[in-house]
Amino acid sequence: MTRPTTSTPPPAPPSRPRAGELPDRLQRLEDESIHIIREVRAQFSNPVMLYSIGKDSSVMLHLARKAFHPGPIPFPLLHIDTTWKFSEMIAFRDRMADEIGFELVVHTNPEGVAAQINPFDHSSQHYTDVMKTRALRQALDAGRYDAAFGGARRDEERSRAKERVFSFRDRLHRWDPRNQRPELWNHYNGRISAGESIRVFPLSNWTELDVWHYIEANGIEVVPLYFAAPRPVVERDGTLIMVDDDRFRFEAGERPEARSVRFRTLGCYPLTGAVESTAATVPEIVAEMAGATRSEREGRVIDHDQAGSMEEKKREGYF
Amino acid sequence: MAPAEAAGGGPGPRHDLLRLLTCGSVDDGKSTLIGRLLHDSDLLYDDHLAAVRKDSAVSGHAGGQVDLALLADGLKAEREQGITIDVAHLYFSTSRRSFIIADAPGHEQYTRNMATGASTADLAVILVDAAKGVTTQTRRHSAIVSLLGIKAVVMAINKMDLVGYAEDRFDAIAAEASGLAGALGLPAPVCIPMSALHGDCIVEQGASMGWYDGPCLMEHLEQVDVGRAAGPAGAPEHVDALRLPVQLVIRPDQSFRGYAGTVCSGMLRPGDDVRVEPSGLITTVERIVTFDGDLDEAGPGRAVTVTTADPIDIGRGDILCSPDRPPERAREFTATLVWMSESDLVLGRDYQLQQAGQRLRCRVTEPVRRLDVDTLTSAPAPAMRLNDIASVTLRTDAELMFDPYEQNRTCGSFILIDPSDNATVAAGMIKAATRAAHIVPSAGRVSPQTRAQLLGHRALTVWFTGLPGSGKSTLARAAEAELAAAGVFACVLDGDNLRFGLNADLGFAPEDRAENIRRAGEVAALLHRYGAVVLAAFISPYRQDRDRVRNLHPAGTFMEVFVDAPLDVCEARDPKGLYAKARAGTISDLTGVSAPYEAPAEAEMRVRTAETDVSEASAEIVAEVLRRVREPGGGTSGPH
């Protein structure tokens, strides 16, 4: 819900601030996130960080590097690969793992692959349940992780606004919004019994704009799909879908056309809408956002497929 | 806090952040107020507004109009029932500031949620219905805001449209609200008349209240200066004292050892002396390390990594602090608790107390004085229930390091966890230690490492526990002689010997036995601090008492030896004739006969003296002691 009163572009922040020179607001958010990440390392024996390759994950990864500097990140990063991510995302993921040197775990639901579950033949609910939610549960069980970081922010969606920073999950990874642990000051309760786990959201208090300002201030690299470029898209029910590979199923009369587009969030390419844009740099994106009238998740088909949609998915174990 | 940027710059990267709590209920129009703030500031995305429009048709409570309350009510159950059941966090920015709203429900049954929202807020907005004036609910909200230490308060006198926008009505309510704040020790609140429904004095003043010349709500929120010190302005010296609770040790390789944590108060600078609690050792800050380079200083809120000049042992739960102003340490203190669980407080039951890196076992003891938030009076109560607020005394099994809450929000607060289901059951704000409140232990510069170099070995406490006649003293004396021969500074603490002097005033009732062991444990810890290998021989029948002694020692420097012999063997030996006397009835409370013995479940060593002779058992113990005090790394590892 961050829309400014004016559409005047803000002054560009310094490209790389000196140590300790982040603006007050970003510094406060960074400090809080680092505190949370360290607390997880201290309280749990086997944490993992969900890595979705998006801008929020990129910020979370950067914060994890800061939290344990000069040491390495003391836990693996886990990517749930639905096999339908943008190809640029996968290339970016592998390059980051290589350059930064973190341990990367990739999991795909083998049952979903065997059943050829895909976003064209199956409803978005079923596809998401099999390839994301169930795949995530499989990976968390297999790794016996007792804590899992996610990059979700409370400003994204109404039910997320009520989620804790340390969010308890039972043995079946279920979230019970009516029975959450109260969370006071910065005393996070990470006590669990065997088989239970905690989802941790270090970016809870960040907004989309904060994320972009932070990316700019720290020179964090993100997937190029966030920046506008001519890309082949088809328009479907008012949503621009990119034709990312030859598995795309065209409907009658559809033909890809090159338009200057970018993405505000990144997911599975057949389910992620692009926005028409010419913003090719972070300051241009920030300036464009200042005039935005739609929230970033509007392009996510899966958020809107049923009433109370995200809350239902979260109860089942979705991030 | 940095001054807000000039208007017209857009939501720039450099403007600051204000965290506020909104207190009120649906009846006060609170969700409407928040919706109005976002709507009138033009801060709503079209798709979010469209979702609200859709929901308004289904479950709106605004009579067909767009129900702005639905913006804040994120959970389905809330939208359906038209109530707010949990804390929601909402985010928005204007050209001057970014805001995080913790939107807490107002009804009595949600006191816990309000306390939760208040714990991280810089400012509170308390809604008052102009038609009703100051109500018991206003009193409750103000009391919780005061209790949680929020010092900037806005009284939003809402629904002015229902009283004809009358100035005298506003003046009367504002006077009463200010009086209430004063009575609770809150600074004078800023009172603003408004109508959230019609938008008066939220963002724009509007035409209805020409008599009001103060700021609109948004204008005030954009401009108000809330200090961000650890405690309230004007609080005594501790506010500036350094407090850096260590979260974890960062040690990627042998060349680097840093202590990571968030500064909760005071200022940290390289070259400064700092005191490490609870060891009391003093060292010097070498570097403040961050990913973006070393810092010249770090103040409250900064998450940093510190290296020190001396290689002393620091770990999670330790606090780096100002040398002359350490936190208080106590095992018994008074606090205000907010009970947050459906299960009532059980006096005398074990709970886990958590504050920063400290986790201790604790019990709540009488008296419990429950606060009636409606009348602001307190009265004795048998227990605490969900949403109760009460003043209690807590007793921990080891010393807690703390500051009073009014001086330090982080180091003065804690949560209680129910160990049976790990639920967070209460939030606590510490008032004071019940005794020895103002004792500041002196600190030295001689580290355990230096003492270990002098003596040629590290310190260790070996705690022999077992039935009377099991052979504790015999083994301790044999080991003492062998260790002395090996050049180790070893000394025996014996139960009977201590009862001649230090413990001459104690009998054998359970509480006397507990005190006997407490004193013996303190003496052992004292000798341990000066480098000795202490061989302590005590029946010490209660597990809890032995664990308490263990907790007085740094991890890995306490070794429990279970001297295990069957009762009939001990009784046959009966070196002091105790069993004979007990059987004859001339003494009561003999452990094993007429008083219980709780055998250790996880002792570091177990010696079966019925099957092993003294020299063999003693040699085994001595070998383990030497491994622990002389071999590299032997002091920190070991079977525990």
CSV table of N, CA, C and O in Angstrom, one decimal, chain A residues 233-267:
chain,number,residue,atom,x,y,z
A,233,VAL,N,5.5,-11.1,-25.9
A,233,VAL,CA,4.4,-11.4,-25.0
A,233,VAL,C,3.1,-11.6,-25.7
A,233,VAL,O,3.0,-11.2,-26.9
A,234,VAL,N,2.2,-12.3,-25.0
A,234,VAL,CA,0.8,-12.3,-25.5
A,234,VAL,C,-0.1,-11.7,-24.5
A,234,VAL,O,0.2,-11.8,-23.3
A,235,GLU,N,-1.2,-11.1,-24.9
A,235,GLU,CA,-2.1,-10.5,-23.9
A,235,GLU,C,-3.2,-11.5,-23.7
A,235,GLU,O,-3.9,-11.9,-24.7
A,236,ARG,N,-3.5,-11.8,-22.5
A,236,ARG,CA,-4.5,-12.8,-22.2
A,236,ARG,C,-5.3,-12.3,-21.0
A,236,ARG,O,-4.7,-12.1,-19.9
A,237,ASP,N,-6.6,-12.1,-21.2
A,237,ASP,CA,-7.5,-11.6,-20.1
A,237,ASP,C,-6.9,-10.3,-19.5
A,237,ASP,O,-6.9,-10.1,-18.3
A,238,GLY,N,-6.3,-9.5,-20.3
A,238,GLY,CA,-5.7,-8.2,-19.8
A,238,GLY,C,-4.4,-8.4,-19.2
A,238,GLY,O,-3.8,-7.4,-18.7
A,239,THR,N,-3.8,-9.6,-19.1
A,239,THR,CA,-2.5,-9.8,-18.5
A,239,THR,C,-1.5,-10.1,-19.6
A,239,THR,O,-1.8,-10.9,-20.5
A,240,LEU,N,-0.3,-9.5,-19.5
A,240,LEU,CA,0.7,-9.7,-20.5
A,240,LEU,C,1.6,-10.9,-20.0
A,240,LEU,O,2.3,-10.8,-19.0
A,241,ILE,N,1.6,-12.0,-20.8
A,241,ILE,CA,2.4,-13.2,-20.4
A,241,ILE,C,3.5,-13.3,-21.4
A,241,ILE,O,3.3,-13.3,-22.6
A,242,MET,N,4.7,-13.5,-20.9
A,242,MET,CA,5.9,-13.6,-21.7
A,242,MET,C,6.0,-15.1,-22.3
A,242,MET,O,5.8,-16.0,-21.6
A,243,VAL,N,6.4,-15.1,-23.6
A,243,VAL,CA,6.6,-16.4,-24.2
A,243,VAL,C,8.1,-16.8,-23.9
A,243,VAL,O,9.0,-16.3,-24.6
A,244,ASP,N,8.4,-17.5,-22.9
A,244,ASP,CA,9.8,-17.7,-22.4
A,244,ASP,C,10.5,-18.9,-23.1
A,244,ASP,O,11.7,-18.9,-23.2
A,245,ASP,N,9.7,-19.9,-23.5
A,245,ASP,CA,10.3,-21.0,-24.2
A,245,ASP,C,9.2,-21.7,-25.1
A,245,ASP,O,8.1,-21.3,-25.1
A,246,ASP,N,9.6,-22.8,-25.8
A,246,ASP,CA,8.7,-23.3,-26.8
A,246,ASP,C,7.7,-24.3,-26.2
A,246,ASP,O,6.9,-24.9,-26.9
A,247,ARG,N,7.6,-24.3,-24.9
A,247,ARG,CA,6.5,-25.1,-24.2
A,247,ARG,C,5.2,-24.3,-24.2
A,247,ARG,O,4.2,-24.7,-23.7
A,248,PHE,N,5.3,-23.0,-24.5
A,248,PHE,CA,4.2,-22.1,-24.4
A,248,PHE,C,3.0,-22.6,-25.3
A,248,PHE,O,3.2,-22.9,-26.4
A,249,ARG,N,1.8,-22.6,-24.7
A,249,ARG,CA,0.6,-23.0,-25.5
A,249,ARG,C,-0.1,-21.8,-26.0
A,249,ARG,O,-0.8,-21.1,-25.2
A,250,PHE,N,-0.1,-21.6,-27.3
A,250,PHE,CA,-0.9,-20.4,-27.8
A,250,PHE,C,-2.3,-20.8,-27.9
A,250,PHE,O,-2.6,-22.0,-28.3
A,251,GLU,N,-3.2,-19.9,-27.6
A,251,GLU,CA,-4.6,-20.1,-27.9
A,251,GLU,C,-4.9,-19.6,-29.3
A,251,GLU,O,-4.1,-18.9,-29.9
A,252,ALA,N,-6.1,-19.9,-29.8
A,252,ALA,CA,-6.4,-19.6,-31.2
A,252,ALA,C,-6.3,-18.1,-31.4
A,252,ALA,O,-6.8,-17.3,-30.6
A,253,GLY,N,-5.5,-17.7,-32.4
A,253,GLY,CA,-5.4,-16.3,-32.8
A,253,GLY,C,-4.3,-15.6,-32.0
A,253,GLY,O,-4.0,-14.4,-32.3
A,254,GLU,N,-3.6,-16.2,-31.1
A,254,GLU,CA,-2.6,-15.6,-30.3
A,254,GLU,C,-1.3,-15.6,-31.0
A,254,GLU,O,-0.9,-16.7,-31.6
A,255,ARG,N,-0.6,-14.5,-31.0
A,255,ARG,CA,0.8,-14.5,-31.6
A,255,ARG,C,1.6,-13.6,-30.7
A,255,ARG,O,1.2,-12.5,-30.2
A,256,PRO,N,2.8,-14.0,-30.5
A,256,PRO,CA,3.7,-13.2,-29.6
A,256,PRO,C,4.0,-11.9,-30.3
A,256,PRO,O,4.3,-11.9,-31.5
A,257,GLU,N,4.0,-10.8,-29.6
A,257,GLU,CA,4.5,-9.5,-30.1
A,257,GLU,C,5.5,-8.9,-29.2
A,257,GLU,O,5.4,-9.1,-28.0
A,258,ALA,N,6.5,-8.2,-29.7
A,258,ALA,CA,7.5,-7.7,-28.9
A,258,ALA,C,7.0,-6.4,-28.3
A,258,ALA,O,6.6,-5.5,-29.0
A,259,ARG,N,7.0,-6.3,-27.0
A,259,ARG,CA,6.7,-5.1,-26.3
A,259,ARG,C,7.7,-4.8,-25.2
A,259,ARG,O,8.4,-5.7,-24.7
A,260,SER,N,7.9,-3.5,-24.9
A,260,SER,CA,8.8,-3.1,-23.9
A,260,SER,C,8.2,-3.4,-22.5
A,260,SER,O,7.2,-2.6,-22.2
A,261,VAL,N,8.6,-4.4,-21.9
A,261,VAL,CA,7.9,-4.8,-20.6
A,261,VAL,C,9.0,-5.1,-19.5
A,261,VAL,O,10.1,-5.3,-19.8
A,262,ARG,N,8.5,-5.1,-18.3
A,262,ARG,CA,9.3,-5.6,-17.2
A,262,ARG,C,8.4,-6.3,-16.2
A,262,ARG,O,7.2,-6.2,-16.3
A,263,PHE,N,9.0,-6.9,-15.2
A,263,PHE,CA,8.2,-7.6,-14.2
A,263,PHE,C,8.4,-7.0,-12.8
A,263,PHE,O,9.5,-6.7,-12.4
A,264,ARG,N,7.3,-6.9,-12.1
A,264,ARG,CA,7.4,-6.4,-10.7
A,264,ARG,C,7.7,-7.5,-9.7
A,264,ARG,O,8.3,-7.3,-8.7
A,265,THR,N,7.2,-8.7,-10.0
A,265,THR,CA,7.6,-9.9,-9.2
A,265,THR,C,7.9,-11.0,-10.2
A,265,THR,O,7.4,-10.9,-11.4
A,266,LEU,N,8.6,-12.0,-9.8
A,266,LEU,CA,9.0,-13.1,-10.7
A,266,LEU,C,8.5,-14.4,-10.1
A,266,LEU,O,8.7,-14.7,-8.9
A,267,GLY,N,7.8,-15.2,-10.9
A,267,GLY,CA,7.4,-16.5,-10.5
A,267,GLY,C,7.5,-17.5,-11.7
A,267,GLY,O,8.5,-17.4,-12.4
